[in-house]
Short mmCIF file of C-alpha atoms in Angstrom, two decimals:
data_model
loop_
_atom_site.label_atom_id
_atom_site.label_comp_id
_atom_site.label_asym_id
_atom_site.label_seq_id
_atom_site.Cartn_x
_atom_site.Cartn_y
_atom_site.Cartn_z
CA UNK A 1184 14.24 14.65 1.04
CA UNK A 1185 14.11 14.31 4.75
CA UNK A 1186 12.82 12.00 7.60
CA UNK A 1187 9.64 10.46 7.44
CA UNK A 1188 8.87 7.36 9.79
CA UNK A 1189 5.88 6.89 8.69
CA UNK A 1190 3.96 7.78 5.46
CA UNK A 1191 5.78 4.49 4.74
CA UNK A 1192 6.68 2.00 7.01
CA UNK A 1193 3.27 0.76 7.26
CA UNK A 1194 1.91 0.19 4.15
CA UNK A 1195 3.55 -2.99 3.51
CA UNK A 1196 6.38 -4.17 5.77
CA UNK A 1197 4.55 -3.37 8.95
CA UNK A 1198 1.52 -4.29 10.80
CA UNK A 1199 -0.11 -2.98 13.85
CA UNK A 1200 -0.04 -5.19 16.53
CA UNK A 1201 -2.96 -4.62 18.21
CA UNK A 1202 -6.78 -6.20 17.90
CA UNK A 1203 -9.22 -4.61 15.42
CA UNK A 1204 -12.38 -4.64 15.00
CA UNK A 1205 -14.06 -4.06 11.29
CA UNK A 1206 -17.37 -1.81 10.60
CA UNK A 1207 -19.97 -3.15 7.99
CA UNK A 1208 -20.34 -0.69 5.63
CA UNK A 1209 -22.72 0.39 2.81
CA UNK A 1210 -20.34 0.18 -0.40
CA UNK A 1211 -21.56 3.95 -1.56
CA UNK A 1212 -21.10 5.55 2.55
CA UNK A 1213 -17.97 5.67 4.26
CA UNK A 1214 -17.44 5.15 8.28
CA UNK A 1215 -18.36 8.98 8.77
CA UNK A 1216 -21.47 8.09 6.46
CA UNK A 1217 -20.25 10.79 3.51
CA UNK A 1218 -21.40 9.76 -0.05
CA UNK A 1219 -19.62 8.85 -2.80
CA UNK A 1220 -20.43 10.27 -6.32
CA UNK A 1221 -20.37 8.43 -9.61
CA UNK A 1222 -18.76 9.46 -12.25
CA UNK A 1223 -18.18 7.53 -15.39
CA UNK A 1224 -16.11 4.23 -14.26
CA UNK A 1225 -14.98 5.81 -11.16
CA UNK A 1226 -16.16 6.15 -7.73
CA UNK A 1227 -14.94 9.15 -6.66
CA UNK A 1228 -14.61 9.60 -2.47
CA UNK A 1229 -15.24 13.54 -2.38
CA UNK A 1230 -15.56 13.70 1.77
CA UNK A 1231 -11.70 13.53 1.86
CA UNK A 1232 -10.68 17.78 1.68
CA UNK A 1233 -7.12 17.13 0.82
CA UNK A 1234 -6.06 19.19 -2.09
CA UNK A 1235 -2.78 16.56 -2.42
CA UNK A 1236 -4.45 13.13 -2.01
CA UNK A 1237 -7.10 12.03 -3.84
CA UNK A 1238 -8.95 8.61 -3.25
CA UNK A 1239 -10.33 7.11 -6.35
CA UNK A 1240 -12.29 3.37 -6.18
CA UNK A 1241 -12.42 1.64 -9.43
CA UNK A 1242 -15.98 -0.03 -10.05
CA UNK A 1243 -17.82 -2.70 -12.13
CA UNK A 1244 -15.42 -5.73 -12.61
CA UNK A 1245 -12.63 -3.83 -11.08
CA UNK A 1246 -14.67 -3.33 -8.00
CA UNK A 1247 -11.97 -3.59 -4.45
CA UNK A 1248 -9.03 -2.17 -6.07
CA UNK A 1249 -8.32 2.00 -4.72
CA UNK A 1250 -5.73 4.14 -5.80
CA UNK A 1251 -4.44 7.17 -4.01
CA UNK A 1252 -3.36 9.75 -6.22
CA UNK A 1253 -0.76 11.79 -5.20
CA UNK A 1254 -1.51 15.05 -6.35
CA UNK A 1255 0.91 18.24 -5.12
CA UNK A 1256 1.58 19.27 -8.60
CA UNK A 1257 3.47 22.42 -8.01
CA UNK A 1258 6.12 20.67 -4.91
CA UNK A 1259 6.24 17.42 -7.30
CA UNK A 1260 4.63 15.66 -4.77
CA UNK A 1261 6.93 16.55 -1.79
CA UNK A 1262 5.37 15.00 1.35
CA UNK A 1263 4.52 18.32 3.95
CA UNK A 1264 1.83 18.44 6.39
CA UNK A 1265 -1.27 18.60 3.57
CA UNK A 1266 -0.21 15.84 2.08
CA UNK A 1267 0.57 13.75 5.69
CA UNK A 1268 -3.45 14.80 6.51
CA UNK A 1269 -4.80 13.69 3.44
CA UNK A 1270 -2.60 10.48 3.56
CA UNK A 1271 -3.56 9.89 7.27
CA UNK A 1272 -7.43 10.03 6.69
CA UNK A 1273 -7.34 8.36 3.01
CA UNK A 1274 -5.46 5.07 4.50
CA UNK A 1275 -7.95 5.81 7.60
CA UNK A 1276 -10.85 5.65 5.25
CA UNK A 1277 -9.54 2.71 3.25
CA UNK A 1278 -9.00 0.46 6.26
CA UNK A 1279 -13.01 1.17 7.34
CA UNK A 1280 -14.05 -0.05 4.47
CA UNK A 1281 -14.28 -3.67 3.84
CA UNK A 1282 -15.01 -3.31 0.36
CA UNK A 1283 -11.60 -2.38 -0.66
CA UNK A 1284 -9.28 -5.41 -1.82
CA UNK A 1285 -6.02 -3.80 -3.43
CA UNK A 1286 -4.49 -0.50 -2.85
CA UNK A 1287 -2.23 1.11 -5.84
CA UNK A 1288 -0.03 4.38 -5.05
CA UNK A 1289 0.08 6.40 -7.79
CA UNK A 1290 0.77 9.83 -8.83
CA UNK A 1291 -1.19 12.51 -11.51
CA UNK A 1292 2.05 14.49 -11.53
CA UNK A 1293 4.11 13.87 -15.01
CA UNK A 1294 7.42 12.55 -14.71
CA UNK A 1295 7.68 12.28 -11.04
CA UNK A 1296 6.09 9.79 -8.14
CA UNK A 1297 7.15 11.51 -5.00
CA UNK A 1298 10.44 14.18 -4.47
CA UNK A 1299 10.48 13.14 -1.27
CA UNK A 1300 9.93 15.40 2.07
CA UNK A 1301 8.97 18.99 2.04
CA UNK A 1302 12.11 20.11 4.03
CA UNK A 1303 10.81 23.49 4.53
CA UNK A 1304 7.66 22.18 6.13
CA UNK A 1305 9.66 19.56 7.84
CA UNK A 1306 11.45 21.79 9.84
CA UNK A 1307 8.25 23.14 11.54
CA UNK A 1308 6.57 19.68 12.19
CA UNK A 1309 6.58 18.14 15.64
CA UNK A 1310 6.50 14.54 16.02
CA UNK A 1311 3.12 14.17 16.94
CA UNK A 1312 2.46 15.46 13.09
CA UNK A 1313 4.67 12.41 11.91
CA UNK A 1314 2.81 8.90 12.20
CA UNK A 1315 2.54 5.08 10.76
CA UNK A 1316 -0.34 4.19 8.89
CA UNK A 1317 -0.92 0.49 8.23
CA UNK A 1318 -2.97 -1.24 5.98
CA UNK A 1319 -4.32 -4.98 6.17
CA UNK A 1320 -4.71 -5.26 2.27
CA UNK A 1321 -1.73 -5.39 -0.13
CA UNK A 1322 -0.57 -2.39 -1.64
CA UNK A 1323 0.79 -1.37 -4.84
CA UNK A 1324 3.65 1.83 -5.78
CA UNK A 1325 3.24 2.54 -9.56
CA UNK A 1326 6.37 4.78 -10.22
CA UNK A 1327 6.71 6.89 -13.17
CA UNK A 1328 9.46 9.68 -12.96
CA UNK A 1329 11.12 10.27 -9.79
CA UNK A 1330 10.88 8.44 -6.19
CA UNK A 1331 13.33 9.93 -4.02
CA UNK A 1332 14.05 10.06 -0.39
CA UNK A 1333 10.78 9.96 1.50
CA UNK A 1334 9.45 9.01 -1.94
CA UNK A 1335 11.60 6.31 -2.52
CA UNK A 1336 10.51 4.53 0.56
CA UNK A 1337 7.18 5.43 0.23
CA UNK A 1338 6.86 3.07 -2.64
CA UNK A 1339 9.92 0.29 -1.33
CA UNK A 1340 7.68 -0.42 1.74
CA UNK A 1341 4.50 -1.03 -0.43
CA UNK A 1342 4.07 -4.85 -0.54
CA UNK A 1343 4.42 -4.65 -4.39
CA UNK A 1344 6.52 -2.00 -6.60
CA UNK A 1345 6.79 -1.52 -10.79
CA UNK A 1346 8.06 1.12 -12.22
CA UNK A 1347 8.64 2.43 -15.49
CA UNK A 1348 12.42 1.88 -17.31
CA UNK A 1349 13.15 5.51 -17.04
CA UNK A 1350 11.98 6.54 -13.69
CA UNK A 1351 14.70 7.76 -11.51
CA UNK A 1352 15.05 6.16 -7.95
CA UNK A 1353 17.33 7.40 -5.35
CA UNK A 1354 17.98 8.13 -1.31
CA UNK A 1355 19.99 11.19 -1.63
CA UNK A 1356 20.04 12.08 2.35
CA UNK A 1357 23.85 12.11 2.64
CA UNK A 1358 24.12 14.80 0.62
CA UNK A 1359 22.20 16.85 3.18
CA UNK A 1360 24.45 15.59 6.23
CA UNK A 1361 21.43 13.48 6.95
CA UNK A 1362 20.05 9.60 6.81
CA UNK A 1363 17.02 8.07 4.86
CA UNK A 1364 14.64 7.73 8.30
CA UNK A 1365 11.47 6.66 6.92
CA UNK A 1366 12.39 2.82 6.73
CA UNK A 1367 15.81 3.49 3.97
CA UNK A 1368 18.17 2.09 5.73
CA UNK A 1369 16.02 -1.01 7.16
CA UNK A 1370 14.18 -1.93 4.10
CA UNK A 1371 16.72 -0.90 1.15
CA UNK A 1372 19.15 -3.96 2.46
CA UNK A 1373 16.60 -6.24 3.10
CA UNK A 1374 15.48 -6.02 -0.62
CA UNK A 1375 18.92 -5.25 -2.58
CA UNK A 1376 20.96 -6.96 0.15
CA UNK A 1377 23.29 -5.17 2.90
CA UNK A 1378 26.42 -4.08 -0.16
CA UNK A 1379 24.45 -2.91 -2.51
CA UNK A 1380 22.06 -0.87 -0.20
CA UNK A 1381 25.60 0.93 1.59
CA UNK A 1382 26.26 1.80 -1.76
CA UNK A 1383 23.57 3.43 -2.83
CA UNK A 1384 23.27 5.49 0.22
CA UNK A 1385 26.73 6.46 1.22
CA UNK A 1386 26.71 7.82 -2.39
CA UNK A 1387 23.16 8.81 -3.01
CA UNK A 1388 23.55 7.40 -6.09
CA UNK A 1389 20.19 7.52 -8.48
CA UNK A 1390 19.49 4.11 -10.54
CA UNK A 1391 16.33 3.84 -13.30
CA UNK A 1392 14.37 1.15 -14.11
CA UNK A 1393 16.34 -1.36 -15.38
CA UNK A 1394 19.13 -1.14 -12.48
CA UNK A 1395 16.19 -1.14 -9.82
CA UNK A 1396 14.83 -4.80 -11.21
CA UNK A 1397 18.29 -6.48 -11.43
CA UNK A 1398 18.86 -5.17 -7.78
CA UNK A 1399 15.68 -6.39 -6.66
CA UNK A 1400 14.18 -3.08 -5.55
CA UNK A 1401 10.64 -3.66 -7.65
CA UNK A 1402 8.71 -6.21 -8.92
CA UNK A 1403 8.50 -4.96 -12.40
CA UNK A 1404 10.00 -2.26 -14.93
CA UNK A 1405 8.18 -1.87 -17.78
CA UNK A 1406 8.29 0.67 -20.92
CA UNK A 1407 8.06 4.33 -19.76
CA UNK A 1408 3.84 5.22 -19.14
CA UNK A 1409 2.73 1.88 -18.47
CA UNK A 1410 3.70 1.39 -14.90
CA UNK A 1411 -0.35 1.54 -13.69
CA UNK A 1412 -1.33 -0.43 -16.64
CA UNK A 1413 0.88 -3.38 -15.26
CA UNK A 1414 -0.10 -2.58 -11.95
CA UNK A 1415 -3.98 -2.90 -12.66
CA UNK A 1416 -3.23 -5.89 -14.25
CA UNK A 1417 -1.68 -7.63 -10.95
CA UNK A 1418 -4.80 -5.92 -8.84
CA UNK A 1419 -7.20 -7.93 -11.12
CA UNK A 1420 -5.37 -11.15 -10.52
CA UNK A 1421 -4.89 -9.94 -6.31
CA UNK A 1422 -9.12 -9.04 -6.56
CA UNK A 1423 -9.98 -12.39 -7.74
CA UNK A 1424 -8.48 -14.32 -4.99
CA UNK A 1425 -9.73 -14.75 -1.05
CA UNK A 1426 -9.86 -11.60 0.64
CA UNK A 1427 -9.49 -13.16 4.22
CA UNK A 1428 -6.55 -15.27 2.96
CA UNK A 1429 -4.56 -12.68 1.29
CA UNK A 1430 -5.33 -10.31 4.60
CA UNK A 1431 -4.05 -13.65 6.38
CA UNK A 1432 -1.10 -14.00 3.92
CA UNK A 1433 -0.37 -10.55 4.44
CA UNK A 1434 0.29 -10.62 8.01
CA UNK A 1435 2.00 -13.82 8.30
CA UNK A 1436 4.94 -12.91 5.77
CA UNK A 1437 5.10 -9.07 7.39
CA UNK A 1438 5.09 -10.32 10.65
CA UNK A 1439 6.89 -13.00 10.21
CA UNK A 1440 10.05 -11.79 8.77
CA UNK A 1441 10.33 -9.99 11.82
CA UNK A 1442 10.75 -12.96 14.53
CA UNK A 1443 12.70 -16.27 14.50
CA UNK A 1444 11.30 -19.08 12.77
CA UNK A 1445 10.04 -21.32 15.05
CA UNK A 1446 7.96 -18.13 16.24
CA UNK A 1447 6.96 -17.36 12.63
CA UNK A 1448 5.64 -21.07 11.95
CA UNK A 1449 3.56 -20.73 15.21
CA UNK A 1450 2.28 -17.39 13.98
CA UNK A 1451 1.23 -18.97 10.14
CA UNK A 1452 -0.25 -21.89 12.14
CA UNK A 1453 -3.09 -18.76 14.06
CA UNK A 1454 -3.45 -17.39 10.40
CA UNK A 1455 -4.56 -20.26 8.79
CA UNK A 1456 -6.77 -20.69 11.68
CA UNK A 1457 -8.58 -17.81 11.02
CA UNK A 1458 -10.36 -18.61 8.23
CA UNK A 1459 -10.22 -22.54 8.83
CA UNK A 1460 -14.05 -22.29 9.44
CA UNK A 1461 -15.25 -20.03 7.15
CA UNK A 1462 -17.55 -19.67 3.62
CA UNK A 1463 -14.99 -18.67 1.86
CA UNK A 1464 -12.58 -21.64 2.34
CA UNK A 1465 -15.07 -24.08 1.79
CA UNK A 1466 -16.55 -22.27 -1.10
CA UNK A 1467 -13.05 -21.94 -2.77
CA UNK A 1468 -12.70 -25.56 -2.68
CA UNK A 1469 -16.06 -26.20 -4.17
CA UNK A 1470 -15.55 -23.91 -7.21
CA UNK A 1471 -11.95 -25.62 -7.60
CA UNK A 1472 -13.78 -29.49 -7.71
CA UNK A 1473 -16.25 -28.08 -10.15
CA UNK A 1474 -13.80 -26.02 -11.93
CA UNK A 1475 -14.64 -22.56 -11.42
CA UNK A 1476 -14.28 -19.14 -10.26
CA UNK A 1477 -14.99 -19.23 -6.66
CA UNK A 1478 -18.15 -16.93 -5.28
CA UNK A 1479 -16.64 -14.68 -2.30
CA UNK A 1480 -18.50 -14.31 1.15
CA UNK A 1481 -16.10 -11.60 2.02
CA UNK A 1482 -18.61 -8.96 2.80
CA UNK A 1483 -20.89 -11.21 5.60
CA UNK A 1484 -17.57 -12.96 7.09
CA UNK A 1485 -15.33 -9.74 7.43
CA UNK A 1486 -16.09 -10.05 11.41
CA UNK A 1487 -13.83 -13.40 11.63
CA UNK A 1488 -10.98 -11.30 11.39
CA UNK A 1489 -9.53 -10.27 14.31
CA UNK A 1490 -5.93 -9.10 14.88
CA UNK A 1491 -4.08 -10.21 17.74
#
């Protein structure tokens, strides 16, 4: 377990403040125009050379929602400098493409999400090699096994988190006369409040399942092995609603927790703004007078959205 600013911060609690502009793009050719192959249900991005990330889009009626796979079998998924690259340009890729909708962190390795840093790897890294990555659409940890350290906060600053009853969280730091410094010590009170999170650092202390729902820590805990089951499930119900708004939603809550309210109120006020105007509002409202599922325009109004 070690220090890792940023494989996590962004995902969820943090945006980039800065404007952005969004490419159209074909739904089979990513920004750098690489193919995607088919392959049963899956539509598997092969351009990405990572051997520890893989990016996997899910098609037909699950069509928006990605998962990264976290796949460093043999360092149970310890985060080194592989696994930063392949991270970097997956969330890189994700973000370029306007087809994708819901992001779910997951990992192929039994019995364990993420071990945390690579602290032999981490020694050697210079700062430059350390960086945030942020993400417009929500995003999703699916835990099964152990999140620790880097891990653990990997999934805590993910907008959503559900995990199975046995998996085994933890932010053991201390014990290596060190700190959680990839959001721990920010994020951990803000979700489990500013006791509880004390105690579970100063200690290192590991908690399962169970504990990690009555603290607060994820959204669900389910029976062992169907952590992405439940998470696929919430993706279906994410996919079905406004793309602009939940972008919109998205930012106003991350943002806003981090300014005073007045400031906050201001800031939902140029959200809702955004997409004030556009097909997709208007067409929601139509489907919801004639009582049914609204018809997205996501894919020809994407250029509305502009970050400020």
């Amino acid at each position: 377990m070690g220090t890792f600013p940023a494989v996590t911060r962004s995902l969820g609690h943090h945006c980039i403040k800065k404007s952005r502009s969004f490419k159209f793009l074909n739904p089979c050719v990513d920004s750098n125009g690489h193919q995607y192959q088919t392959h049963r249900n899956l539509l598997i991005l092969d351009s990405l050379s990572s051997e520890s990330v893989r990016l996997r889009r899910l098609s037909d009626s699950d069509s928006g929602i990605v998962e990264v796979v976290l796949d460093r079998r043999a360092a149970k998924n310890s985060i080194g400098k592989e696994m930063l690259r392949g991270l970097r340009d997956t969330f890189e890729t994700i973000e370029s493409d306007v087809s994708a909708q819901v992001v779910l962190i997951c990992s192929s390795v039994p019995k364990v999400f993420c071990a945390g840093a690579d602290l032999k790897e981490r020694k050697t890294m210079t700062s430059s090699e350390v960086q945030d990555f942020a993400l417009y659409i929500p995003t999703v940890a699916v835990i099964e096994g152990a999140a620790l350290g880097g891990g653990l906060e990997m999934a805590l600053s993910c907008d959503l988190c559900i995990c199975g009853e046995d998996a085994v969280l933890g932010l053991p730091e201390t014990g290596l006369a060190i700190i959680p410094g990839a959001g721990g010590t920010q994020i951990l009170p803000r979700l489990a409040g500013k006791s509880l999170a004390k105690e579970l650092i100063f200690t290192g202390r590991k908690i399962d399942g169970r504990e990690a729902i009555s603290m607060g820590l994820v959204n669900y805990s389910v029976p062992a092995g169907e952590a992405h089951s439940k998470a696929l499930e919430i993706a279906r119900e994410i996919i079905q609603k406004g793309p602009i708004a939940i972008r919109m939603a998205k930012k106003a809550i991350s943002e806003g927790l981090e300014i005073d309210l007045p400031s906050a109120l201001e800031l939902e006020e140029e959200c809702y703004e955004q997409f004030l105007n556009t097909k997709d509002r208007l067409e929601g409202l139509a489907a919801f007078a004639e009582k049914r599922k609204p018809r997205s325009q996501f894919r020809v109004r994407i250029c509305l959205l502009n970050y400020a």
